[in-house]
């Protein structure tokens, strides 16, 4: 008969499975802890060894989930260092959601805060890869098509709503980690990486996630856009930030054409 | 005999097969989708699920319900599962007889329960709650286990009694029965014999790995010969049951998984024939 009530039994087993010491510490120490639990052992495997099977699977499963979402970071660090990072990370940020899809959401910040030894661009590479995860399964939306603009009456242009798709992520970084990521995933070393201001937009078009470096003005414009902004609003804002010899309407038109081409705007 | 429709022989829907499925569909009769992988706003996974659902029947199979956990059931999770079921109209919705979460910590593993009266009493109202939200009978799968607790019942006695008290159904994972039997030293046929046939909605088959002291339910290999034999025994006893092959690690080409499902079709056909022959022989005698 099990002496412990179900909640206490589950709490004790949870703690043992998630404790790195269960795998790293001596078996005798684990056996002392497991002795208080009504777990059956036999000649093949003691009860402590059986708990270790679950502890090993716990670490492996979470490491594999992070490796799926951060493949370039894994390449950059190598298997051993990535495994150590995963173990430290899940000890600090244990999963609290039903899907492993959400496990990595704190990893860029974890690296940025220097909670493990990492070079500065590792956090930015993780930030880029996490943005790609978010774009991958963001909401499906009907996007504004070039043909719709072609038939727009001149008097309707000022009120044209300009709303970015939900998959859009904007990243202002200090290293060109988009290029680093491509090199790593192609099987090359990261190479020499120097600090360089890098502005990226990440978005999904036709089920494919794209990453593109963009100029400062476009980054600022995309950040400025908010739900309900119109083409007239955009022109007015641009007029306040661009040089006096530039035509705001022309610049807005160029940006709009680019965004429509990339499927970056929601159809009204 | 099961009271559930016979869907035929299916395969698990896996990311690595998305492109092949979009290009050429599948020879498998039906597909099983991991529920949590599709509780997302949009994108390619949902696009693929929509596409395959046009041609094939679907079952939703969850891994994070934590029906045996001590934490309250997660209402937002249940709502998301209901929405998914409403959208894709699966033949049924399944999860595992286990716990996966405690004190809001998701372990993402299928942890065993003690086979006790306390656990039975704990599960019955929780299953009722899930069935109320889903407006359908829940199908629960036996898990592979590597440890067992002292308890009042055997696992098979527990599962049979649970189906009676909670009015839920069973996804009988034949590989899991075999793995647990080896790991705990019981006769897997006793397990199969104890499950009420009408409750069995579905069967799972998968590969495992042998670590000497124990078997691990790794889903990264072909179905083992001993599991095929136990499957044959199970079908002889239960009659035709919807069967699905799972393959999650080192996932091979779609054709390889389809071939395992085709083998299940052949094994099941032979088992049904053998059962008929034996019955006819008994009747003639």
Coordinates of C-alpha atoms in Angstrom, one line a residue:
Chain A
X1 CA 0.0 0.0 0.0
X2 CA 1.3 3.4 -0.9
X3 CA 1.8 5.5 2.2
X4 CA 2.3 8.8 0.6
X5 CA -0.7 10.6 -0.8
X6 CA -0.7 11.2 -4.5
X7 CA 0.3 15.0 -4.5
X8 CA 3.3 14.4 -2.2
X9 CA 4.4 11.4 -4.2
X10 CA 4.3 13.4 -7.4
X11 CA 6.1 16.3 -5.8
X12 CA 8.9 14.2 -4.6
X13 CA 9.3 12.4 -7.9
X14 CA 9.1 15.7 -9.8
X15 CA 11.9 17.2 -7.7
X16 CA 14.1 14.1 -8.2
X17 CA 13.6 14.0 -12.0
X18 CA 14.4 17.7 -12.4
X19 CA 17.3 17.8 -10.0
X20 CA 20.7 17.7 -11.9
X21 CA 22.2 15.9 -8.9
X22 CA 20.0 12.8 -9.6
X23 CA 22.2 12.1 -12.6
X24 CA 25.4 13.8 -11.6
X25 CA 25.6 12.8 -7.9
X26 CA 26.5 9.4 -6.5
X27 CA 23.9 6.6 -6.7
X28 CA 24.2 6.0 -2.9
X29 CA 23.0 9.6 -2.2
X30 CA 20.0 9.1 -4.6
X31 CA 19.2 5.7 -3.1
X32 CA 18.8 7.4 0.3
X33 CA 16.3 9.9 -1.1
X34 CA 14.4 7.3 -3.1
X35 CA 14.1 5.0 -0.1
X36 CA 11.3 7.1 1.2
X37 CA 9.3 6.5 -1.9
X38 CA 7.2 3.4 -2.6
X39 CA 9.1 2.5 -5.7
X40 CA 9.8 -1.1 -6.5
X41 CA 13.3 -2.2 -7.4
X42 CA 14.5 -5.6 -8.5
X43 CA 17.7 -7.5 -9.3
X44 CA 18.0 -5.8 -12.6
X45 CA 17.4 -2.2 -11.6
X46 CA 17.2 -0.6 -8.1
X47 CA 14.5 1.9 -7.5
X48 CA 17.1 4.7 -7.7
X49 CA 18.3 3.5 -11.1
X50 CA 14.7 3.5 -12.3
X51 CA 14.3 7.2 -11.2
X52 CA 17.5 8.0 -13.0
X53 CA 16.0 6.7 -16.3
X54 CA 13.3 9.4 -16.0
X55 CA 15.9 12.1 -15.0
X56 CA 18.0 11.3 -18.1
X57 CA 15.0 11.4 -20.4
X58 CA 13.9 14.7 -18.9
X59 CA 17.2 16.4 -19.7
X60 CA 17.4 14.8 -23.1
X61 CA 13.9 15.7 -24.1
X62 CA 14.2 19.4 -23.2
X63 CA 17.7 19.7 -24.7
X64 CA 16.4 18.2 -28.0
X65 CA 13.4 20.6 -28.0
X66 CA 15.8 23.6 -27.6
X67 CA 18.1 22.2 -30.3
X68 CA 15.2 22.1 -32.7
X69 CA 14.4 25.8 -32.1
X70 CA 18.0 27.0 -31.8
X71 CA 19.9 25.0 -34.4
X72 CA 22.5 27.6 -35.3
X73 CA 23.2 28.4 -31.6
X74 CA 23.7 24.6 -31.1
X75 CA 26.3 24.6 -34.0
X76 CA 28.0 27.7 -32.6
X77 CA 28.4 26.2 -29.1
X78 CA 29.0 22.5 -30.0
X79 CA 27.1 19.6 -28.5
X80 CA 28.7 19.6 -25.0
X81 CA 28.4 23.3 -24.3
X82 CA 24.8 23.4 -25.8
X83 CA 23.8 20.5 -23.5
X84 CA 25.3 22.3 -20.5
X85 CA 23.5 25.5 -21.5
X86 CA 20.2 23.6 -21.8
X87 CA 20.6 22.0 -18.4
X88 CA 21.3 25.4 -16.7
X89 CA 18.5 27.1 -18.6
X90 CA 15.8 24.6 -17.8
X91 CA 16.9 24.6 -14.1
X92 CA 16.3 28.4 -14.1
X93 CA 13.3 28.4 -16.4
X94 CA 11.5 25.1 -16.1
X95 CA 8.7 24.5 -18.6
X96 CA 5.3 25.8 -17.4
X97 CA 3.3 25.4 -20.6
X98 CA 1.7 22.3 -22.2
X99 CA 3.7 22.6 -25.4
X100 CA 7.5 22.4 -25.8
X101 CA 7.0 25.0 -28.5
X102 CA 7.2 27.7 -25.7
X103 CA 10.2 26.3 -23.9
X104 CA 12.8 28.5 -25.4
X105 CA 11.1 31.9 -25.0
X106 CA 13.4 33.0 -22.1
X107 CA 16.7 31.7 -23.7
X108 CA 17.7 35.0 -25.5
X109 CA 17.3 36.9 -22.2
X110 CA 19.0 34.2 -20.2
X111 CA 22.0 34.5 -22.5
X112 CA 21.9 38.3 -22.5
X113 CA 21.9 38.5 -18.8
X114 CA 25.1 36.5 -18.8
X115 CA 23.7 33.7 -16.6
X116 CA 26.1 31.4 -18.5
X117 CA 29.4 32.1 -20.1
X118 CA 28.6 33.2 -23.7
X119 CA 29.9 35.7 -26.2
X120 CA 27.7 38.7 -26.9
X121 CA 26.4 37.6 -30.3
X122 CA 25.2 34.2 -28.9
X123 CA 22.3 36.1 -27.2
X124 CA 21.5 37.9 -30.5
X125 CA 21.7 34.7 -32.5
X126 CA 19.2 33.1 -30.0
X127 CA 17.0 36.2 -30.4
X128 CA 17.0 35.8 -34.2
X129 CA 16.2 32.1 -34.0
X130 CA 13.4 32.7 -31.4
X131 CA 11.9 35.4 -33.7
X132 CA 11.9 32.8 -36.5
X133 CA 10.0 30.3 -34.3
X134 CA 7.4 33.0 -33.5
X135 CA 7.0 33.9 -37.2
X136 CA 6.7 30.2 -38.2
X137 CA 3.4 29.6 -36.5
X138 CA 2.0 33.1 -36.2
X139 CA -1.6 33.8 -37.2
X140 CA -2.6 33.2 -40.8
X141 CA -3.8 36.4 -42.4
X142 CA -4.9 37.6 -45.8
X143 CA -2.3 39.9 -47.1
X144 CA -2.6 43.1 -49.1
X145 CA -1.9 42.3 -52.8
X146 CA -0.4 44.5 -55.4
X147 CA -3.6 44.1 -57.5
X148 CA -5.6 45.6 -54.7
X149 CA -3.5 48.8 -54.8
X150 CA -3.7 48.9 -58.6
X151 CA -7.4 49.4 -58.5
X152 CA -7.5 51.7 -55.5
X153 CA -9.2 55.1 -56.3
X154 CA -6.9 58.1 -55.8
X155 CA -9.2 59.5 -53.1
X156 CA -9.0 56.3 -51.2
X157 CA -5.2 56.3 -50.8
X158 CA -5.0 58.6 -47.8
X159 CA -7.3 56.3 -45.8
X160 CA -5.6 53.1 -46.8
X161 CA -4.9 51.2 -43.6
X162 CA -1.4 49.9 -43.2
X163 CA -1.2 47.1 -40.7
X164 CA 1.7 44.7 -40.5
X165 CA 1.1 41.0 -40.3
X166 CA 1.3 39.3 -36.9
X167 CA 4.3 37.3 -38.0
X168 CA 6.5 40.4 -38.3
X169 CA 9.4 40.6 -35.8
X170 CA 11.8 43.5 -35.7
X171 CA 15.3 43.1 -34.3
X172 CA 17.9 45.8 -33.7
X173 CA 21.2 44.0 -33.1
X174 CA 24.8 44.8 -32.8
X175 CA 26.2 41.8 -34.8
X176 CA 25.2 40.5 -38.2
X177 CA 23.9 37.2 -36.8
X178 CA 21.7 36.6 -39.9
X179 CA 24.9 36.0 -41.9
X180 CA 26.4 34.0 -39.0
X181 CA 23.3 31.8 -38.8
X182 CA 23.6 31.0 -42.5
X183 CA 27.2 30.1 -42.2
X184 CA 26.7 27.9 -39.2
X185 CA 23.7 26.0 -40.7
X186 CA 25.8 25.5 -43.9
X187 CA 28.3 23.6 -41.7
X188 CA 30.9 26.3 -41.5
X189 CA 32.5 28.0 -38.5
X190 CA 30.9 31.3 -37.3
X191 CA 34.0 33.1 -38.6
X192 CA 35.4 36.4 -37.3
X193 CA 32.5 38.4 -36.0
X194 CA 32.9 42.1 -35.3
X195 CA 30.3 44.4 -33.9
X196 CA 28.1 46.0 -36.6
X197 CA 24.7 47.6 -36.3
X198 CA 22.2 45.1 -37.8
X199 CA 18.5 45.8 -38.3
X200 CA 16.4 42.8 -39.3
X201 CA 12.9 42.1 -40.1
X202 CA 11.6 38.5 -39.7
X203 CA 8.3 37.5 -41.2
X204 CA 6.4 34.7 -42.9
X205 CA 5.2 34.8 -46.4
X206 CA 3.4 31.8 -48.0
X207 CA 4.3 29.5 -45.1
X208 CA 8.0 30.4 -45.4
X209 CA 9.9 32.4 -42.8
X210 CA 12.2 35.1 -44.2
X211 CA 15.0 37.2 -42.5
X212 CA 16.0 40.5 -44.2
X213 CA 18.4 43.2 -43.2
X214 CA 16.7 46.6 -43.6
X215 CA 17.8 50.3 -43.5
X216 CA 17.2 52.5 -40.5
X217 CA 14.3 54.4 -42.0
X218 CA 12.3 51.3 -42.8
X219 CA 13.0 49.9 -39.3
X220 CA 11.7 53.2 -37.8
X221 CA 8.7 53.2 -40.0
X222 CA 7.7 49.6 -39.2
X223 CA 8.1 50.4 -35.5
X224 CA 6.0 53.5 -35.8
X225 CA 3.1 51.8 -37.6
X226 CA 0.4 50.8 -35.2
X227 CA -3.0 49.4 -35.7
X228 CA -5.2 51.9 -37.5
X229 CA -2.4 53.8 -39.2
X230 CA -3.2 55.0 -42.6
X231 CA -1.1 55.9 -45.7
X232 CA -1.7 59.6 -44.8
X233 CA -0.5 59.0 -41.3
X234 CA 2.6 57.3 -42.6
X235 CA 3.3 60.2 -45.1
X236 CA 2.8 62.7 -42.2
X237 CA 5.2 60.8 -40.0
X238 CA 7.8 60.5 -42.8
X239 CA 7.6 64.2 -43.5
X240 CA 8.7 64.8 -39.9
X241 CA 11.8 62.5 -40.1
X242 CA 13.2 62.6 -43.6
X243 CA 15.3 65.3 -45.2
X244 CA 13.5 68.3 -46.5
X245 CA 14.5 67.6 -50.1
X246 CA 12.8 64.2 -50.0
X247 CA 9.2 63.7 -50.9
X248 CA 7.4 61.9 -48.1
X249 CA 4.7 60.6 -50.4
X250 CA 7.3 59.1 -52.7
X251 CA 9.2 57.5 -49.8
X252 CA 6.0 56.1 -48.4
X253 CA 5.0 54.7 -51.8
X254 CA 8.4 53.0 -52.1
X255 CA 8.1 51.5 -48.6
X256 CA 4.6 50.4 -49.3
X257 CA 5.6 48.7 -52.6
X258 CA 8.3 46.8 -50.8
X259 CA 6.1 45.7 -48.0
X260 CA 3.3 44.6 -50.3
X261 CA 5.8 42.6 -52.4
X262 CA 7.0 40.8 -49.3
X263 CA 3.4 40.1 -48.0
X264 CA 4.1 42.2 -45.0
X265 CA 0.7 44.0 -44.7
X266 CA -2.7 42.7 -43.8
X267 CA -5.5 43.2 -46.3
X268 CA -8.2 45.5 -44.9
Chain B
X1 CA -15.3 -6.5 -30.5
X2 CA -14.7 -2.8 -30.3
X3 CA -17.7 -0.5 -30.6
X4 CA -15.5 2.1 -32.4
X5 CA -15.3 2.6 -36.2
X6 CA -12.5 0.8 -37.9
X7 CA -10.3 3.5 -39.5
X8 CA -7.8 1.0 -40.9
X9 CA -4.1 1.4 -40.6
X10 CA -2.6 4.8 -40.0
X11 CA 0.6 6.7 -39.2
X12 CA 1.5 9.6 -36.9
X13 CA 1.7 13.0 -38.6
X14 CA 5.3 14.2 -38.2
X15 CA 7.0 17.4 -39.3
X16 CA 9.6 15.5 -41.3
X17 CA 6.9 14.2 -43.6
X18 CA 5.1 17.5 -44.2
X19 CA 6.6 18.1 -47.7
X20 CA 6.0 14.5 -48.8
X21 CA 2.4 14.6 -47.6
X22 CA 1.7 17.9 -49.4
X23 CA 3.2 16.6 -52.6
X24 CA 1.8 13.1 -52.8
X25 CA -0.5 12.4 -49.9
X26 CA -0.1 9.1 -48.1
X27 CA -1.0 5.4 -48.6
X28 CA -1.9 5.2 -44.9
X29 CA -5.6 5.0 -44.2
X30 CA -5.6 7.7 -41.5
X31 CA -3.4 10.0 -39.5
X32 CA -2.9 10.9 -35.8
X33 CA -1.8 14.4 -34.9
X34 CA -0.2 15.4 -31.6
X35 CA -2.7 17.9 -30.3
X36 CA -0.2 20.3 -28.6
X37 CA 1.7 20.7 -31.9
X38 CA -1.4 22.3 -33.5
X39 CA -2.5 24.6 -30.6
X40 CA -0.8 27.4 -32.4
X41 CA -2.2 30.5 -34.2
X42 CA -1.3 29.5 -37.8
X43 CA 1.5 28.6 -40.2
X44 CA 2.6 25.5 -41.9
X45 CA 1.7 22.9 -39.4
X46 CA -2.0 23.9 -39.4
X47 CA -1.9 24.3 -43.2
X48 CA -0.6 20.7 -43.5
X49 CA -3.2 19.4 -41.1
X50 CA -6.0 21.1 -43.0
X51 CA -4.7 19.6 -46.2
X52 CA -4.4 16.0 -45.0
X53 CA -7.8 16.2 -43.2
X54 CA -9.4 16.8 -46.6
X55 CA -8.5 13.3 -47.7
X56 CA -8.0 11.3 -44.5
X57 CA -9.6 10.7 -41.2
X58 CA -7.8 12.1 -38.2
X59 CA -7.4 11.4 -34.5
X60 CA -6.1 14.0 -32.0
X61 CA -3.5 12.5 -29.6
X62 CA -2.4 14.7 -26.6
X63 CA 0.6 14.4 -24.4
X64 CA 0.0 17.2 -21.8
X65 CA -3.4 16.7 -20.4
X66 CA -1.9 15.3 -17.2
X67 CA -5.1 13.5 -16.3
X68 CA -3.4 11.8 -13.4
X69 CA -1.7 15.0 -12.0
X70 CA -2.5 16.6 -8.7
X71 CA -2.7 20.1 -10.2
X72 CA -6.1 21.2 -11.4
X73 CA -6.8 20.5 -15.0
X74 CA -5.8 23.5 -17.1
X75 CA -9.0 25.2 -18.4
X76 CA -7.2 27.1 -21.2
X77 CA -5.6 23.8 -22.4
X78 CA -9.0 22.1 -22.4
X79 CA -10.5 25.0 -24.3
X80 CA -7.8 24.9 -26.9
X81 CA -8.2 21.1 -27.2
X82 CA -12.0 21.5 -27.7
X83 CA -11.4 24.2 -30.3
X84 CA -9.0 21.9 -32.2
X85 CA -11.5 19.1 -32.1
X86 CA -14.3 21.3 -33.3
X87 CA -12.1 22.5 -36.2
X88 CA -10.8 19.1 -37.4
X89 CA -13.6 16.7 -36.4
X90 CA -11.3 13.8 -35.3
X91 CA -12.7 10.3 -35.0
X92 CA -11.8 10.6 -31.3
X93 CA -9.5 12.5 -28.9
X94 CA -6.9 10.6 -26.8
X95 CA -4.2 11.3 -24.2
X96 CA -2.3 9.2 -21.7
X97 CA -3.0 7.5 -18.4
X98 CA -0.3 9.3 -16.6
X99 CA 0.8 12.7 -15.1
X100 CA 3.0 15.2 -16.8
X101 CA 2.9 18.3 -14.6
X102 CA 3.1 19.1 -10.9
X103 CA 3.0 22.4 -9.2
X104 CA 2.8 24.1 -12.6
X105 CA 6.1 22.4 -13.7
X106 CA 5.7 20.7 -17.0
X107 CA 8.0 17.6 -17.2
X108 CA 7.0 16.7 -20.7
X109 CA 7.1 13.1 -19.9
X110 CA 4.5 10.4 -19.4
X111 CA 4.9 9.6 -15.7
X112 CA 3.4 6.5 -14.2
X113 CA 0.7 6.5 -11.5
X114 CA 0.4 4.3 -8.5
X115 CA -2.3 1.7 -9.2
X116 CA -4.3 2.5 -6.1
X117 CA -7.9 3.2 -5.0
X118 CA -6.8 6.7 -4.3
X119 CA -5.6 7.2 -7.9
X120 CA -8.8 5.7 -9.2
X121 CA -10.9 8.1 -7.1
X122 CA -8.8 11.0 -8.2
X123 CA -9.1 10.1 -11.9
X124 CA -12.8 9.5 -12.3
X125 CA -14.0 13.1 -11.7
X126 CA -11.2 14.5 -13.7
X127 CA -12.1 12.3 -16.7
X128 CA -15.7 13.4 -16.3
X129 CA -14.5 17.1 -16.4
X130 CA -12.6 16.5 -19.6
X131 CA -15.4 14.6 -21.2
X132 CA -17.8 17.4 -20.3
X133 CA -15.6 20.0 -22.0
X134 CA -14.9 17.9 -25.1
X135 CA -18.4 16.6 -25.3
X136 CA -17.0 13.2 -26.2
X137 CA -15.7 10.2 -24.5
X138 CA -12.0 10.4 -23.7
X139 CA -9.6 7.7 -25.0
X140 CA -6.7 7.0 -22.6
X141 CA -3.4 5.3 -23.6
X142 CA -1.4 3.0 -21.3
X143 CA 2.2 4.4 -21.1
X144 CA 5.5 2.6 -21.0
X145 CA 7.0 2.7 -17.6
X146 CA 10.4 2.2 -16.1
X147 CA 9.4 2.3 -12.4
X148 CA 6.3 1.0 -10.6
X149 CA 4.9 2.0 -7.2
X150 CA 3.5 -0.3 -4.5
X151 CA -0.2 -0.4 -5.2
X152 CA -3.5 -2.1 -4.6
X153 CA -4.0 -3.3 -8.2
X154 CA -2.1 -4.4 -11.3
X155 CA -1.9 -1.9 -14.1
X156 CA -4.4 -3.9 -16.2
X157 CA -6.8 -4.3 -13.4
X158 CA -6.6 -0.5 -12.8
X159 CA -7.2 0.4 -16.4
X160 CA -10.1 -2.0 -16.8
X161 CA -11.7 -0.7 -13.6
X162 CA -11.1 2.9 -14.7
X163 CA -12.9 2.4 -18.0
X164 CA -15.9 1.1 -16.1
X165 CA -16.0 3.8 -13.4
X166 CA -15.2 6.8 -15.6
X167 CA -16.9 5.5 -18.8
X168 CA -13.7 6.3 -20.8
X169 CA -12.1 4.3 -23.6
X170 CA -8.7 2.8 -24.3
X171 CA -5.9 3.4 -26.7
X172 CA -4.0 0.2 -26.2
X173 CA -0.4 0.7 -27.0
X174 CA 0.9 -2.8 -27.6
X175 CA 4.5 -1.7 -27.7
X176 CA 4.0 0.0 -24.3
X177 CA 2.4 -3.2 -22.9
X178 CA 5.4 -5.2 -24.0
X179 CA 8.0 -2.6 -22.8
X180 CA 6.4 -2.4 -19.4
X181 CA 6.0 -6.1 -19.2
X182 CA 9.8 -6.5 -19.7
X183 CA 10.6 -3.7 -17.4
X184 CA 8.5 -5.0 -14.5
X185 CA 8.4 -8.7 -15.2
X186 CA 4.8 -9.5 -16.0
X187 CA 3.1 -11.5 -18.8
X188 CA 2.0 -9.0 -21.5
X189 CA -0.9 -11.3 -22.5
X190 CA -2.4 -11.1 -19.1
X191 CA -2.6 -7.3 -19.7
X192 CA -4.2 -7.7 -23.1
X193 CA -6.7 -10.3 -21.7
X194 CA -7.9 -7.9 -19.0
X195 CA -8.9 -5.0 -21.2
X196 CA -12.6 -4.9 -22.1
X197 CA -12.6 -5.3 -25.9
X198 CA -15.5 -2.9 -26.5
X199 CA -13.5 -0.1 -24.8
X200 CA -10.5 -0.3 -27.2
X201 CA -10.8 2.5 -29.7
X202 CA -7.3 2.2 -31.1
X203 CA -4.0 0.4 -31.0
X204 CA -0.5 1.9 -31.2
X205 CA 2.6 0.2 -32.5
X206 CA 6.1 1.5 -32.3
X207 CA 9.7 0.6 -32.0
X208 CA 11.7 0.5 -28.8
X209 CA 15.3 0.1 -27.8
X210 CA 16.9 -2.5 -25.6
X211 CA 19.3 -1.3 -22.9
X212 CA 20.0 -4.6 -21.4
X213 CA 18.5 -3.9 -18.0
X214 CA 15.4 -2.4 -19.5
X215 CA 13.6 -1.4 -22.7
X216 CA 13.0 2.2 -23.6
X217 CA 10.0 3.3 -25.6
X218 CA 12.0 5.3 -28.1
X219 CA 9.8 5.2 -31.2
X220 CA 13.0 5.3 -33.3
X221 CA 13.1 1.9 -34.9
X222 CA 10.8 -0.6 -36.7
X223 CA 8.3 -2.5 -34.5
X224 CA 10.1 -5.4 -32.8
X225 CA 9.2 -9.0 -33.7
X226 CA 8.0 -9.7 -30.1
X227 CA 5.6 -6.7 -30.4
X228 CA 4.3 -7.9 -33.8
X229 CA 3.6 -11.2 -32.1
X230 CA 1.8 -9.5 -29.2
X231 CA -0.2 -7.4 -31.7
X232 CA -1.3 -10.6 -33.5
X233 CA -2.4 -12.0 -30.2
X234 CA -4.3 -8.8 -29.4
X235 CA -6.2 -8.7 -32.7
X236 CA -7.1 -12.4 -32.4
X237 CA -8.6 -11.5 -29.0
X238 CA -10.2 -8.1 -29.9
X239 CA -11.0 -8.4 -33.5
X240 CA -10.2 -5.6 -36.0
X241 CA -9.1 -2.4 -34.2
X242 CA -7.9 0.9 -35.8
X243 CA -4.1 0.6 -35.7
X244 CA -1.5 3.3 -35.9
X245 CA 2.3 3.2 -36.2
X246 CA 4.3 5.9 -34.3
X247 CA 7.8 6.9 -35.4
X248 CA 9.3 9.9 -33.6
X249 CA 13.1 9.6 -33.5
X250 CA 15.4 9.2 -36.5
X251 CA 12.2 9.4 -38.6
X252 CA 12.7 7.6 -41.9
X253 CA 11.1 8.4 -45.2
X254 CA 7.3 8.4 -45.3
X255 CA 7.3 5.2 -47.4
X256 CA 9.1 3.3 -44.6
X257 CA 6.5 4.3 -42.0
X258 CA 3.7 3.5 -44.5
X259 CA 5.3 0.1 -45.0
X260 CA 5.0 -0.6 -41.2
X261 CA 1.4 0.3 -41.3
X262 CA 0.9 -2.0 -44.3
X263 CA 2.6 -4.8 -42.3
X264 CA 0.1 -4.1 -39.5
X265 CA -2.7 -4.6 -42.0
X266 CA -1.2 -8.0 -43.0
X267 CA -0.7 -9.1 -39.5
X268 CA -4.2 -8.1 -38.4
X269 CA -5.8 -9.8 -41.4
X270 CA -4.0 -13.0 -40.6
X271 CA -5.0 -12.7 -36.9
X272 CA -8.6 -12.1 -37.7
X273 CA -8.6 -15.1 -40.1
X274 CA -6.9 -17.3 -37.5
X275 CA -9.6 -16.3 -34.9
X276 CA -12.4 -17.1 -37.4
X277 CA -10.8 -20.4 -38.2
X278 CA -10.5 -21.3 -34.5
X279 CA -14.1 -20.3 -33.8
X280 CA -15.4 -22.2 -36.8
X281 CA -13.4 -25.2 -35.6
X282 CA -14.9 -25.0 -32.2
X283 CA -18.4 -24.6 -33.6
X284 CA -17.9 -27.6 -35.9
X285 CA -16.7 -29.7 -33.0

